[in-house]
PDB file of C-alpha atoms and ligand atoms in Angstrom:
ATOM      1  CA  MET I  22    -252.495   9.250  63.670  1.00  0.00           C
ATOM      2  CA  SER I  23    -251.439  11.596  60.920  1.00  0.00           C
ATOM      3  CA  GLY I  24    -248.557  12.195  58.574  1.00  0.00           C
ATOM      4  CA  VAL I  25    -247.686  11.191  55.053  1.00  0.00           C
ATOM      5  CA  THR I  26    -248.886   7.717  54.209  1.00  0.00           C
ATOM      6  CA  THR I  27    -246.875   5.474  51.916  1.00  0.00           C
ATOM      7  CA  ASN I  28    -246.797   1.762  51.217  1.00  0.00           C
ATOM      8  CA  SER I  29    -245.453   0.243  54.412  1.00  0.00           C
ATOM      9  CA  PRO I  30    -242.565  -2.244  54.339  1.00  0.00           C
ATOM     10  CA  GLN I  31    -244.199  -4.080  57.242  1.00  0.00           C
ATOM     11  CA  PRO I  32    -247.725  -5.393  56.954  1.00  0.00           C
ATOM     12  CA  GLY I  33    -250.261  -3.322  58.751  1.00  0.00           C
ATOM     13  CA  ILE I  34    -248.026  -0.510  59.820  1.00  0.00           C
ATOM     14  CA  THR I  35    -248.764   2.902  58.408  1.00  0.00           C
ATOM     15  CA  GLU I  36    -245.667   4.766  57.322  1.00  0.00           C
ATOM     16  CA  THR I  37    -246.027   8.070  59.151  1.00  0.00           C
ATOM     17  CA  SER I  38    -242.372   8.585  59.863  1.00  0.00           C
ATOM     18  CA  ALA I  39    -240.225  11.648  59.545  1.00  0.00           C
ATOM     19  CA  ALA I  40    -238.605   9.948  56.584  1.00  0.00           C
ATOM     20  CA  ALA I  41    -241.928   9.911  54.807  1.00  0.00           C
ATOM     21  CA  SER I  42    -242.585  13.551  55.653  1.00  0.00           C
ATOM     22  CA  GLY I  43    -239.352  14.570  53.987  1.00  0.00           C
ATOM     23  CA  SER I  44    -237.365  16.469  56.610  1.00  0.00           C
ATOM     24  CA  ALA I  45    -235.136  13.540  57.490  1.00  0.00           C
ATOM     25  CA  SER I  46    -235.460  11.377  54.434  1.00  0.00           C
ATOM     26  CA  HIS I  47    -231.702  11.024  53.994  1.00  0.00           C
ATOM     27  CA  LEU I  48    -231.129   9.841  57.548  1.00  0.00           C
ATOM     28  CA  GLY I  49    -232.083   6.214  57.264  1.00  0.00           C
ATOM     29  CA  HIS I  50    -229.222   5.800  54.825  1.00  0.00           C
ATOM     30  CA  ALA I  51    -226.602   8.198  56.174  1.00  0.00           C
ATOM     31  CA  LEU I  52    -226.696   7.629  59.890  1.00  0.00           C
ATOM     32  CA  THR I  53    -225.587   4.719  62.027  1.00  0.00           C
ATOM     33  CA  PRO I  54    -227.917   5.439  64.923  1.00  0.00           C
ATOM     34  CA  GLY I  55    -226.040   3.578  67.678  1.00  0.00           C
ATOM     35  CA  PRO I  56    -227.617   3.316  71.127  1.00  0.00           C
ATOM     36  CA  ILE I  57    -230.570   5.704  71.551  1.00  0.00           C
ATOM     37  CA  LEU I  58    -232.344   6.146  74.881  1.00  0.00           C
ATOM     38  CA  LEU I  59    -235.942   7.355  74.933  1.00  0.00           C
ATOM     39  CA  LEU I  60    -236.599   8.764  78.386  1.00  0.00           C
ATOM     40  CA  GLY I  61    -239.741  10.263  79.863  1.00  0.00           C
ATOM     41  CA  ALA I  62    -242.747   9.808  82.114  1.00  0.00           C
ATOM     42  CA  PRO I  63    -245.380   7.070  81.748  1.00  0.00           C
ATOM     43  CA  GLY I  64    -247.480   7.814  78.672  1.00  0.00           C
ATOM     44  CA  VAL I  65    -245.101  10.343  77.184  1.00  0.00           C
ATOM     45  CA  GLY I  66    -244.905   8.369  73.926  1.00  0.00           C
ATOM     46  CA  LYS I  67    -241.714   6.293  74.266  1.00  0.00           C
ATOM     47  CA  GLY I  68    -243.261   3.174  72.768  1.00  0.00           C
ATOM     48  CA  THR I  69    -245.059   5.082  70.022  1.00  0.00           C
ATOM     49  CA  GLN I  70    -241.871   6.890  69.008  1.00  0.00           C
ATOM     50  CA  ALA I  71    -239.685   3.787  69.284  1.00  0.00           C
ATOM     51  CA  LYS I  72    -241.913   2.079  66.718  1.00  0.00           C
ATOM     52  CA  GLU I  73    -241.527   5.050  64.344  1.00  0.00           C
ATOM     53  CA  LEU I  74    -237.747   5.111  64.723  1.00  0.00           C
ATOM     54  CA  MET I  75    -237.176   1.377  64.413  1.00  0.00           C
ATOM     55  CA  ARG I  76    -238.905   1.474  61.058  1.00  0.00           C
ATOM     56  CA  LEU I  77    -236.853   4.435  59.912  1.00  0.00           C
ATOM     57  CA  TRP I  78    -233.473   3.124  61.020  1.00  0.00           C
ATOM     58  CA  ASN I  79    -234.122  -0.619  60.878  1.00  0.00           C
ATOM     59  CA  ILE I  80    -232.878  -1.135  64.413  1.00  0.00           C
ATOM     60  CA  PRO I  81    -234.753  -2.875  67.237  1.00  0.00           C
ATOM     61  CA  GLN I  82    -236.856  -1.352  69.975  1.00  0.00           C
ATOM     62  CA  ILE I  83    -235.875  -2.782  73.343  1.00  0.00           C
ATOM     63  CA  SER I  84    -238.754  -2.005  75.693  1.00  0.00           C
ATOM     64  CA  THR I  85    -238.165  -3.388  79.175  1.00  0.00           C
ATOM     65  CA  GLY I  86    -241.895  -3.000  79.903  1.00  0.00           C
ATOM     66  CA  ASP I  87    -242.806  -5.104  76.850  1.00  0.00           C
ATOM     67  CA  LEU I  88    -240.126  -7.707  77.650  1.00  0.00           C
ATOM     68  CA  LEU I  89    -241.316  -7.987  81.250  1.00  0.00           C
ATOM     69  CA  ARG I  90    -244.982  -8.268  80.181  1.00  0.00           C
ATOM     70  CA  ALA I  91    -243.992 -11.029  77.737  1.00  0.00           C
ATOM     71  CA  ASN I  92    -242.229 -12.875  80.571  1.00  0.00           C
ATOM     72  CA  VAL I  93    -245.330 -12.521  82.747  1.00  0.00           C
ATOM     73  CA  ALA I  94    -247.541 -13.829  79.929  1.00  0.00           C
ATOM     74  CA  GLU I  95    -245.217 -16.789  79.345  1.00  0.00           C
ATOM     75  CA  GLY I  96    -244.963 -17.555  83.061  1.00  0.00           C
ATOM     76  CA  THR I  97    -241.158 -17.585  83.148  1.00  0.00           C
ATOM     77  CA  ASP I  98    -239.273 -17.349  86.468  1.00  0.00           C
ATOM     78  CA  LEU I  99    -238.601 -13.686  85.693  1.00  0.00           C
ATOM     79  CA  GLY I 100    -242.270 -13.143  84.898  1.00  0.00           C
ATOM     80  CA  SER I 101    -243.326 -14.788  88.175  1.00  0.00           C
ATOM     81  CA  ALA I 102    -240.938 -12.547  90.104  1.00  0.00           C
ATOM     82  CA  ALA I 103    -242.096  -9.407  88.260  1.00  0.00           C
ATOM     83  CA  LYS I 104    -245.857  -9.966  88.070  1.00  0.00           C
ATOM     84  CA  GLU I 105    -247.020  -8.570  91.428  1.00  0.00           C
ATOM     85  CA  ILE I 106    -244.437  -5.768  91.395  1.00  0.00           C
ATOM     86  CA  MET I 107    -245.587  -4.515  87.979  1.00  0.00           C
ATOM     87  CA  LYS I 108    -249.299  -4.675  88.687  1.00  0.00           C
ATOM     88  CA  CYS I 109    -249.522  -1.027  89.644  1.00  0.00           C
ATOM     89  CA  GLY I 110    -246.236   0.343  88.384  1.00  0.00           C
ATOM     90  CA  ASN I 111    -243.613  -0.435  91.011  1.00  0.00           C
ATOM     91  CA  LEU I 112    -240.157  -1.067  89.632  1.00  0.00           C
ATOM     92  CA  VAL I 113    -238.753  -4.547  89.164  1.00  0.00           C
ATOM     93  CA  PRO I 114    -235.353  -4.991  90.915  1.00  0.00           C
ATOM     94  CA  ASP I 115    -232.413  -3.586  88.983  1.00  0.00           C
ATOM     95  CA  ASP I 116    -230.443  -6.836  88.768  1.00  0.00           C
ATOM     96  CA  LEU I 117    -233.365  -8.707  87.169  1.00  0.00           C
ATOM     97  CA  VAL I 118    -233.948  -5.974  84.588  1.00  0.00           C
ATOM     98  CA  ASN I 119    -230.241  -5.499  83.856  1.00  0.00           C
ATOM     99  CA  GLN I 120    -229.834  -9.230  83.293  1.00  0.00           C
ATOM    100  CA  MET I 121    -232.782  -9.245  80.892  1.00  0.00           C
ATOM    101  CA  VAL I 122    -231.320  -6.322  78.922  1.00  0.00           C
ATOM    102  CA  ALA I 123    -227.860  -7.940  78.909  1.00  0.00           C
ATOM    103  CA  VAL I 124    -229.293 -11.011  77.194  1.00  0.00           C
ATOM    104  CA  ARG I 125    -231.203  -8.884  74.656  1.00  0.00           C
ATOM    105  CA  LEU I 126    -228.082  -6.868  73.809  1.00  0.00           C
ATOM    106  CA  THR I 127    -226.234 -10.023  72.743  1.00  0.00           C
ATOM    107  CA  ALA I 128    -228.567 -10.376  69.728  1.00  0.00           C
ATOM    108  CA  PRO I 129    -226.905  -9.497  66.410  1.00  0.00           C
ATOM    109  CA  ASP I 130    -229.693  -7.082  65.432  1.00  0.00           C
ATOM    110  CA  THR I 131    -228.319  -4.572  67.962  1.00  0.00           C
ATOM    111  CA  ARG I 132    -224.983  -4.071  66.145  1.00  0.00           C
ATOM    112  CA  GLU I 133    -225.969  -0.923  64.228  1.00  0.00           C
ATOM    113  CA  GLY I 134    -227.903   0.464  67.147  1.00  0.00           C
ATOM    114  CA  PHE I 135    -231.039   0.008  69.228  1.00  0.00           C
ATOM    115  CA  ILE I 136    -233.721   2.101  70.881  1.00  0.00           C
ATOM    116  CA  LEU I 137    -234.022   1.579  74.614  1.00  0.00           C
ATOM    117  CA  ASP I 138    -237.555   2.392  75.770  1.00  0.00           C
ATOM    118  CA  GLY I 139    -238.135   2.437  79.527  1.00  0.00           C
ATOM    119  CA  PHE I 140    -234.548   1.602  80.441  1.00  0.00           C
ATOM    120  CA  PRO I 141    -232.555   2.767  82.325  1.00  0.00           C
ATOM    121  CA  ARG I 142    -234.989   4.130  84.891  1.00  0.00           C
ATOM    122  CA  THR I 143    -232.811   4.123  88.007  1.00  0.00           C
ATOM    123  CA  LEU I 144    -229.279   5.414  88.503  1.00  0.00           C
ATOM    124  CA  PRO I 145    -227.913   1.901  89.207  1.00  0.00           C
ATOM    125  CA  GLN I 146    -229.419   0.768  85.863  1.00  0.00           C
ATOM    126  CA  ALA I 147    -227.775   3.742  84.122  1.00  0.00           C
ATOM    127  CA  ASP I 148    -224.406   2.942  85.698  1.00  0.00           C
ATOM    128  CA  TRP I 149    -224.762  -0.672  84.670  1.00  0.00           C
ATOM    129  CA  LEU I 150    -225.679   0.274  81.081  1.00  0.00           C
ATOM    130  CA  ASP I 151    -222.817   2.754  80.735  1.00  0.00           C
ATOM    131  CA  GLY I 152    -220.376   0.061  81.914  1.00  0.00           C
ATOM    132  CA  GLU I 153    -221.903  -2.600  79.692  1.00  0.00           C
ATOM    133  CA  LEU I 154    -221.732  -0.481  76.528  1.00  0.00           C
ATOM    134  CA  ALA I 155    -218.152   0.533  77.317  1.00  0.00           C
ATOM    135  CA  THR I 156    -217.202  -3.139  76.848  1.00  0.00           C
ATOM    136  CA  ARG I 157    -218.705  -3.341  73.336  1.00  0.00           C
ATOM    137  CA  PRO I 158    -215.897  -2.903  70.828  1.00  0.00           C
ATOM    138  CA  GLY I 159    -216.421   0.140  68.577  1.00  0.00           C
ATOM    139  CA  ALA I 160    -219.776   1.011  70.169  1.00  0.00           C
ATOM    140  CA  LEU I 161    -220.987   4.561  69.627  1.00  0.00           C
ATOM    141  CA  PRO I 162    -221.725   6.583  72.766  1.00  0.00           C
ATOM    142  CA  ILE I 163    -225.290   6.830  73.994  1.00  0.00           C
ATOM    143  CA  VAL I 164    -227.603   9.548  72.680  1.00  0.00           C
ATOM    144  CA  ALA I 165    -230.409  10.290  75.160  1.00  0.00           C
ATOM    145  CA  VAL I 166    -233.697  11.976  74.246  1.00  0.00           C
ATOM    146  CA  SER I 167    -236.101  13.057  76.968  1.00  0.00           C
ATOM    147  CA  LEU I 168    -239.734  13.524  75.893  1.00  0.00           C
ATOM    148  CA  GLN I 169    -241.885  16.115  77.660  1.00  0.00           C
ATOM    149  CA  VAL I 170    -245.668  16.070  78.025  1.00  0.00           C
ATOM    150  CA  ASP I 171    -247.885  17.957  80.474  1.00  0.00           C
ATOM    151  CA  TYR I 172    -249.377  16.007  83.440  1.00  0.00           C
ATOM    152  CA  ASN I 173    -253.037  16.223  82.399  1.00  0.00           C
ATOM    153  CA  GLN I 174    -252.223  15.106  78.896  1.00  0.00           C
ATOM    154  CA  LEU I 175    -250.237  12.155  80.320  1.00  0.00           C
ATOM    155  CA  LEU I 176    -253.234  11.100  82.383  1.00  0.00           C
ATOM    156  CA  ARG I 177    -255.469  11.222  79.301  1.00  0.00           C
ATOM    157  CA  ARG I 178    -252.941   9.206  77.329  1.00  0.00           C
ATOM    158  CA  ILE I 179    -252.621   6.564  80.042  1.00  0.00           C
ATOM    159  CA  THR I 180    -256.322   6.126  80.816  1.00  0.00           C
ATOM    160  CA  GLY I 181    -257.228   6.168  77.105  1.00  0.00           C
ATOM    161  CA  ARG I 182    -254.529   3.774  75.899  1.00  0.00           C
ATOM    162  CA  ARG I 183    -255.497   0.455  74.355  1.00  0.00           C
ATOM    163  CA  ASN I 184    -253.087  -2.092  72.880  1.00  0.00           C
ATOM    164  CA  CYS I 185    -253.384  -4.778  70.250  1.00  0.00           C
ATOM    165  CA  PRO I 186    -252.240  -8.024  71.915  1.00  0.00           C
ATOM    166  CA  VAL I 187    -251.288  -9.487  68.519  1.00  0.00           C
ATOM    167  CA  CYS I 188    -249.404  -6.788  66.561  1.00  0.00           C
ATOM    168  CA  GLN I 189    -248.659  -4.558  69.596  1.00  0.00           C
ATOM    169  CA  ARG I 190    -249.994  -1.450  67.872  1.00  0.00           C
ATOM    170  CA  ILE I 191    -250.803   1.300  70.380  1.00  0.00           C
ATOM    171  CA  TYR I 192    -254.135   3.199  70.271  1.00  0.00           C
ATOM    172  CA  ASN I 193    -255.848   5.824  72.367  1.00  0.00           C
ATOM    173  CA  VAL I 194    -259.616   6.049  72.639  1.00  0.00           C
ATOM    174  CA  TYR I 195    -259.426   9.849  72.909  1.00  0.00           C
ATOM    175  CA  LEU I 196    -256.416  10.719  70.775  1.00  0.00           C
ATOM    176  CA  GLN I 197    -255.714   7.861  68.353  1.00  0.00           C
ATOM    177  CA  PRO I 198    -258.853   5.724  68.192  1.00  0.00           C
ATOM    178  CA  PRO I 199    -259.127   2.597  66.066  1.00  0.00           C
ATOM    179  CA  LYS I 200    -261.457   2.752  63.051  1.00  0.00           C
ATOM    180  CA  ARG I 201    -263.765   0.149  64.615  1.00  0.00           C
ATOM    181  CA  GLU I 202    -264.269   0.671  68.333  1.00  0.00           C
ATOM    182  CA  GLY I 203    -262.366  -1.837  70.469  1.00  0.00           C
ATOM    183  CA  HIS I 204    -260.648  -3.579  67.539  1.00  0.00           C
ATOM    184  CA  CYS I 205    -257.241  -3.336  65.929  1.00  0.00           C
ATOM    185  CA  ASP I 206    -257.178  -1.683  62.482  1.00  0.00           C
ATOM    186  CA  VAL I 207    -254.472  -4.104  61.371  1.00  0.00           C
ATOM    187  CA  ASP I 208    -255.703  -7.555  62.377  1.00  0.00           C
ATOM    188  CA  GLY I 209    -259.133  -6.973  63.919  1.00  0.00           C
ATOM    189  CA  SER I 210    -258.074  -8.334  67.338  1.00  0.00           C
ATOM    190  CA  GLU I 211    -259.888  -7.134  70.415  1.00  0.00           C
ATOM    191  CA  LEU I 212    -257.888  -4.342  72.018  1.00  0.00           C
ATOM    192  CA  VAL I 213    -256.788  -4.690  75.651  1.00  0.00           C
ATOM    193  CA  GLN I 214    -256.085  -2.218  78.432  1.00  0.00           C
ATOM    194  CA  ARG I 215    -252.973  -2.594  80.597  1.00  0.00           C
ATOM    195  CA  ALA I 216    -253.727  -3.355  84.265  1.00  0.00           C
ATOM    196  CA  ASP I 217    -251.529  -0.438  85.348  1.00  0.00           C
ATOM    197  CA  ASP I 218    -253.310   2.097  83.103  1.00  0.00           C
ATOM    198  CA  THR I 219    -255.684   3.360  85.792  1.00  0.00           C
ATOM    199  CA  GLU I 220    -255.674   6.831  87.309  1.00  0.00           C
ATOM    200  CA  MET I 221    -254.739   5.383  90.711  1.00  0.00           C
ATOM    201  CA  CYS I 222    -251.732   3.453  89.380  1.00  0.00           C
ATOM    202  CA  PHE I 223    -250.722   6.454  87.288  1.00  0.00           C
ATOM    203  CA  GLN I 224    -250.221   8.527  90.478  1.00  0.00           C
ATOM    204  CA  GLY I 225    -247.794   5.908  91.809  1.00  0.00           C
ATOM    205  CA  ARG I 226    -246.028   5.550  88.477  1.00  0.00           C
ATOM    206  CA  ILE I 227    -245.474   9.296  88.258  1.00  0.00           C
ATOM    207  CA  GLY I 228    -244.171   9.275  91.843  1.00  0.00           C
ATOM    208  CA  ASN I 229    -241.662   6.537  90.986  1.00  0.00           C
ATOM    209  CA  TYR I 230    -240.689   8.407  87.852  1.00  0.00           C
ATOM    210  CA  GLN I 231    -239.978  11.618  89.744  1.00  0.00           C
ATOM    211  CA  ALA I 232    -238.090   9.899  92.551  1.00  0.00           C
ATOM    212  CA  LEU I 233    -236.086   7.313  90.604  1.00  0.00           C
ATOM    213  CA  THR I 234    -235.994   8.204  86.902  1.00  0.00           C
ATOM    214  CA  ALA I 235    -235.637  12.001  86.952  1.00  0.00           C
ATOM    215  CA  PRO I 236    -232.054  11.566  88.301  1.00  0.00           C
ATOM    216  CA  VAL I 237    -231.307   9.344  85.281  1.00  0.00           C
ATOM    217  CA  ILE I 238    -232.290  12.218  83.005  1.00  0.00           C
ATOM    218  CA  ASP I 239    -229.958  14.540  84.931  1.00  0.00           C
ATOM    219  CA  HIS I 240    -227.186  11.941  84.570  1.00  0.00           C
ATOM    220  CA  TYR I 241    -227.440  11.848  80.768  1.00  0.00           C
ATOM    221  CA  ARG I 242    -227.940  15.600  80.513  1.00  0.00           C
ATOM    222  CA  ALA I 243    -224.632  16.043  82.353  1.00  0.00           C
ATOM    223  CA  LEU I 244    -222.863  13.616  80.007  1.00  0.00           C
ATOM    224  CA  GLY I 245    -223.903  15.639  76.904  1.00  0.00           C
ATOM    225  CA  ARG I 246    -225.371  14.020  73.748  1.00  0.00           C
ATOM    226  CA  PHE I 247    -228.733  14.779  75.352  1.00  0.00           C
ATOM    227  CA  ALA I 248    -231.811  16.633  74.117  1.00  0.00           C
ATOM    228  CA  GLU I 249    -235.327  17.396  75.241  1.00  0.00           C
ATOM    229  CA  VAL I 250    -238.158  17.060  72.736  1.00  0.00           C
ATOM    230  CA  GLY I 251    -241.754  18.252  73.160  1.00  0.00           C
ATOM    231  CA  GLY I 252    -243.985  15.173  72.990  1.00  0.00           C
ATOM    232  CA  GLU I 253    -247.336  16.948  72.605  1.00  0.00           C
ATOM    233  CA  GLN I 254    -247.112  17.440  68.862  1.00  0.00           C
ATOM    234  CA  GLU I 255    -248.532  14.855  66.503  1.00  0.00           C
ATOM    235  CA  VAL I 256    -246.633  11.571  66.295  1.00  0.00           C
ATOM    236  CA  ALA I 257    -244.845  12.283  62.997  1.00  0.00           C
ATOM    237  CA  ALA I 258    -243.740  15.728  64.171  1.00  0.00           C
ATOM    238  CA  VAL I 259    -242.259  14.325  67.378  1.00  0.00           C
ATOM    239  CA  ALA I 260    -240.436  11.657  65.364  1.00  0.00           C
ATOM    240  CA  ALA I 261    -239.033  14.270  62.977  1.00  0.00           C
ATOM    241  CA  GLU I 262    -237.724  16.290  65.910  1.00  0.00           C
ATOM    242  CA  ILE I 263    -236.091  13.243  67.512  1.00  0.00           C
ATOM    243  CA  VAL I 264    -234.424  12.390  64.210  1.00  0.00           C
ATOM    244  CA  GLY I 265    -233.156  15.962  63.962  1.00  0.00           C
ATOM    245  CA  VAL I 266    -231.584  15.932  67.404  1.00  0.00           C
ATOM    246  CA  VAL I 267    -230.033  12.496  66.950  1.00  0.00           C
ATOM    247  CA  GLU I 268    -228.544  13.699  63.675  1.00  0.00           C
ATOM    248  CA  ARG I 269    -227.125  16.783  65.374  1.00  0.00           C
ATOM    249  CA  LEU I 270    -225.817  14.881  68.399  1.00  0.00           C
ATOM    250  CA  ARG I 271    -224.161  12.293  66.164  1.00  0.00           C
ATOM    251  CA  GLY I 272    -222.454  15.116  64.295  1.00  0.00           C
ATOM    252  CA  HIS I 273    -224.314  14.612  61.001  1.00  0.00           C
ATOM    253  CA  ALA I 274    -226.190  17.914  60.927  1.00  0.00           C
TER     254      ALA I 274
HETATM  255  P1  AP5 A 312    -243.376   0.515  80.671  1.00  0.00           P
HETATM  256  O1  AP5 A 312    -244.153  -0.396  79.808  1.00  0.00           O
HETATM  257  O2  AP5 A 312    -242.067   0.996  80.240  1.00  0.00           O
HETATM  258  O3  AP5 A 312    -244.325   1.734  81.088  1.00  0.00           O
HETATM  259  P2  AP5 A 312    -244.028   3.323  81.253  1.00  0.00           P
HETATM  260  O4  AP5 A 312    -242.655   3.769  81.386  1.00  0.00           O
HETATM  261  O5  AP5 A 312    -244.911   3.677  82.391  1.00  0.00           O
HETATM  262  O6  AP5 A 312    -244.411   3.906  79.920  1.00  0.00           O
HETATM  263  P3  AP5 A 312    -245.676   3.611  79.084  1.00  0.00           P
HETATM  264  O7  AP5 A 312    -245.496   2.357  78.292  1.00  0.00           O
HETATM  265  O8  AP5 A 312    -246.891   3.673  79.979  1.00  0.00           O
HETATM  266  O9  AP5 A 312    -245.764   4.897  78.163  1.00  0.00           O
HETATM  267  P4  AP5 A 312    -245.026   5.249  76.800  1.00  0.00           P
HETATM  268  O10 AP5 A 312    -244.124   6.397  77.063  1.00  0.00           O
HETATM  269  O11 AP5 A 312    -244.444   4.049  76.147  1.00  0.00           O
HETATM  270  O12 AP5 A 312    -246.275   5.789  75.975  1.00  0.00           O
HETATM  271  P5  AP5 A 312    -247.011   5.206  74.662  1.00  0.00           P
HETATM  272  O13 AP5 A 312    -246.148   5.373  73.467  1.00  0.00           O
HETATM  273  O14 AP5 A 312    -247.591   3.856  74.926  1.00  0.00           O
HETATM  274  O15 AP5 A 312    -243.164  -0.203  82.085  1.00  0.00           O
HETATM  275  C1  AP5 A 312    -244.230  -0.901  82.693  1.00  0.00           C
HETATM  276  C2  AP5 A 312    -243.778  -1.468  84.015  1.00  0.00           C
HETATM  277  O16 AP5 A 312    -242.735  -2.445  83.804  1.00  0.00           O
HETATM  278  C3  AP5 A 312    -243.143  -0.470  84.995  1.00  0.00           C
HETATM  279  O17 AP5 A 312    -244.113   0.247  85.727  1.00  0.00           O
HETATM  280  C4  AP5 A 312    -242.321  -1.419  85.870  1.00  0.00           C
HETATM  281  O18 AP5 A 312    -243.124  -2.129  86.752  1.00  0.00           O
HETATM  282  C5  AP5 A 312    -241.757  -2.373  84.836  1.00  0.00           C
HETATM  283  N1  AP5 A 312    -240.498  -1.893  84.245  1.00  0.00           N
HETATM  284  C6  AP5 A 312    -240.298  -1.535  82.946  1.00  0.00           C
HETATM  285  N2  AP5 A 312    -239.047  -1.132  82.744  1.00  0.00           N
HETATM  286  C7  AP5 A 312    -238.425  -1.212  83.947  1.00  0.00           C
HETATM  287  C8  AP5 A 312    -237.129  -0.910  84.386  1.00  0.00           C
HETATM  288  N3  AP5 A 312    -236.200  -0.422  83.539  1.00  0.00           N
HETATM  289  N4  AP5 A 312    -236.812  -1.115  85.698  1.00  0.00           N
HETATM  290  C9  AP5 A 312    -237.742  -1.606  86.552  1.00  0.00           C
HETATM  291  N5  AP5 A 312    -239.001  -1.914  86.205  1.00  0.00           N
HETATM  292  C10 AP5 A 312    -239.349  -1.715  84.908  1.00  0.00           C
HETATM  293  O19 AP5 A 312    -248.207   6.270  74.519  1.00  0.00           O
HETATM  294  C11 AP5 A 312    -249.192   6.419  75.557  1.00  0.00           C
HETATM  295  C12 AP5 A 312    -250.529   6.795  74.912  1.00  0.00           C
HETATM  296  O20 AP5 A 312    -250.418   8.072  74.308  1.00  0.00           O
HETATM  297  C13 AP5 A 312    -251.013   5.838  73.832  1.00  0.00           C
HETATM  298  O21 AP5 A 312    -252.393   5.681  73.951  1.00  0.00           O
HETATM  299  C14 AP5 A 312    -250.649   6.553  72.516  1.00  0.00           C
HETATM  300  O22 AP5 A 312    -251.544   6.214  71.487  1.00  0.00           O
HETATM  301  C15 AP5 A 312    -250.764   8.020  72.925  1.00  0.00           C
HETATM  302  N6  AP5 A 312    -249.812   8.874  72.220  1.00  0.00           N
HETATM  303  C16 AP5 A 312    -248.463   8.707  72.115  1.00  0.00           C
HETATM  304  N7  AP5 A 312    -247.899   9.719  71.430  1.00  0.00           N
HETATM  305  C17 AP5 A 312    -248.922  10.566  71.094  1.00  0.00           C
HETATM  306  C18 AP5 A 312    -248.976  11.798  70.394  1.00  0.00           C
HETATM  307  N8  AP5 A 312    -247.862  12.373  69.908  1.00  0.00           N
HETATM  308  N9  AP5 A 312    -250.177  12.378  70.241  1.00  0.00           N
HETATM  309  C19 AP5 A 312    -251.312  11.810  70.749  1.00  0.00           C
HETATM  310  N10 AP5 A 312    -251.323  10.636  71.426  1.00  0.00           N
HETATM  311  C20 AP5 A 312    -250.128  10.022  71.597  1.00  0.00           C
HETATM  312 MG1   MG A 313    -244.379   2.002  76.610  1.00  0.00          MG
END
């Protein structure tokens, strides 16, 4: 990971954000981000970028993948229903995921905005979200950012990804390795690999993405307040570009 390093406000998280690199340093103060969608294929960097942006704007990341994995780990009814479906990247039924997001959106930390990562990923989910946000008094319209990364690079990102089960930091054995092999830089925990991060599951995940999620991207493109950002640059550069387009689409540029 690269970028300008400063003292982090959160323990263990390196400040590599666009704010630190200067180009968007005024944004955290000037912009009410509102609802931001990060869209893109498996491994494109949605989770990595969401963590950058939440630190910059002080708004939550709402990752449906993370929420579902937490439900599986806790053995909730939702987790039991989702477990087998998620094993190799099939999609959990829309009504279950929508209900989970509905509950999350009632939390007060979403008032100034939130970053949706991995949702919506079907047209029915997008329709549901659009309707749901329309009922929130004074809510800003959605800004959607679609990240783009080449297929072979996605495969490398997926098969090389490792996660810290404690602090959730995301690593990559090829691209963003930890300082000590197999262990988190922050808390020393043993890194884990997601069950769906195999080449075989990746093929299915990409297939689902093309069939079910690509139409969601077309939906938000047609609504406007939409931008595509190249995800192959280094993490801080991608974050700076996302900040720039959100600023422009919110009319602050
Ligand atoms: P989810 O967890 O959302 O998986 P995904 O969409 O397949 O996306 P990933 O988390 O794999 O990738 P990412 O884009 O977050 O990439 P990351 O930042 O980690 O969903 C999992 C499952 O849950 C689904 O398959 C489904 O079963 C279920 N589910 C979730 N949401 C659902 C929904 N709405 N409806 C129905 N079912 C749902 O980065 C990847 C790697 O690349 C990392 O190793 C990272 O270090 C590296 N990397 C990132 N950026 C860079 C960079 N700029 N340079 C170099 N390396 C980088
Ligand atoms: Mg993710």
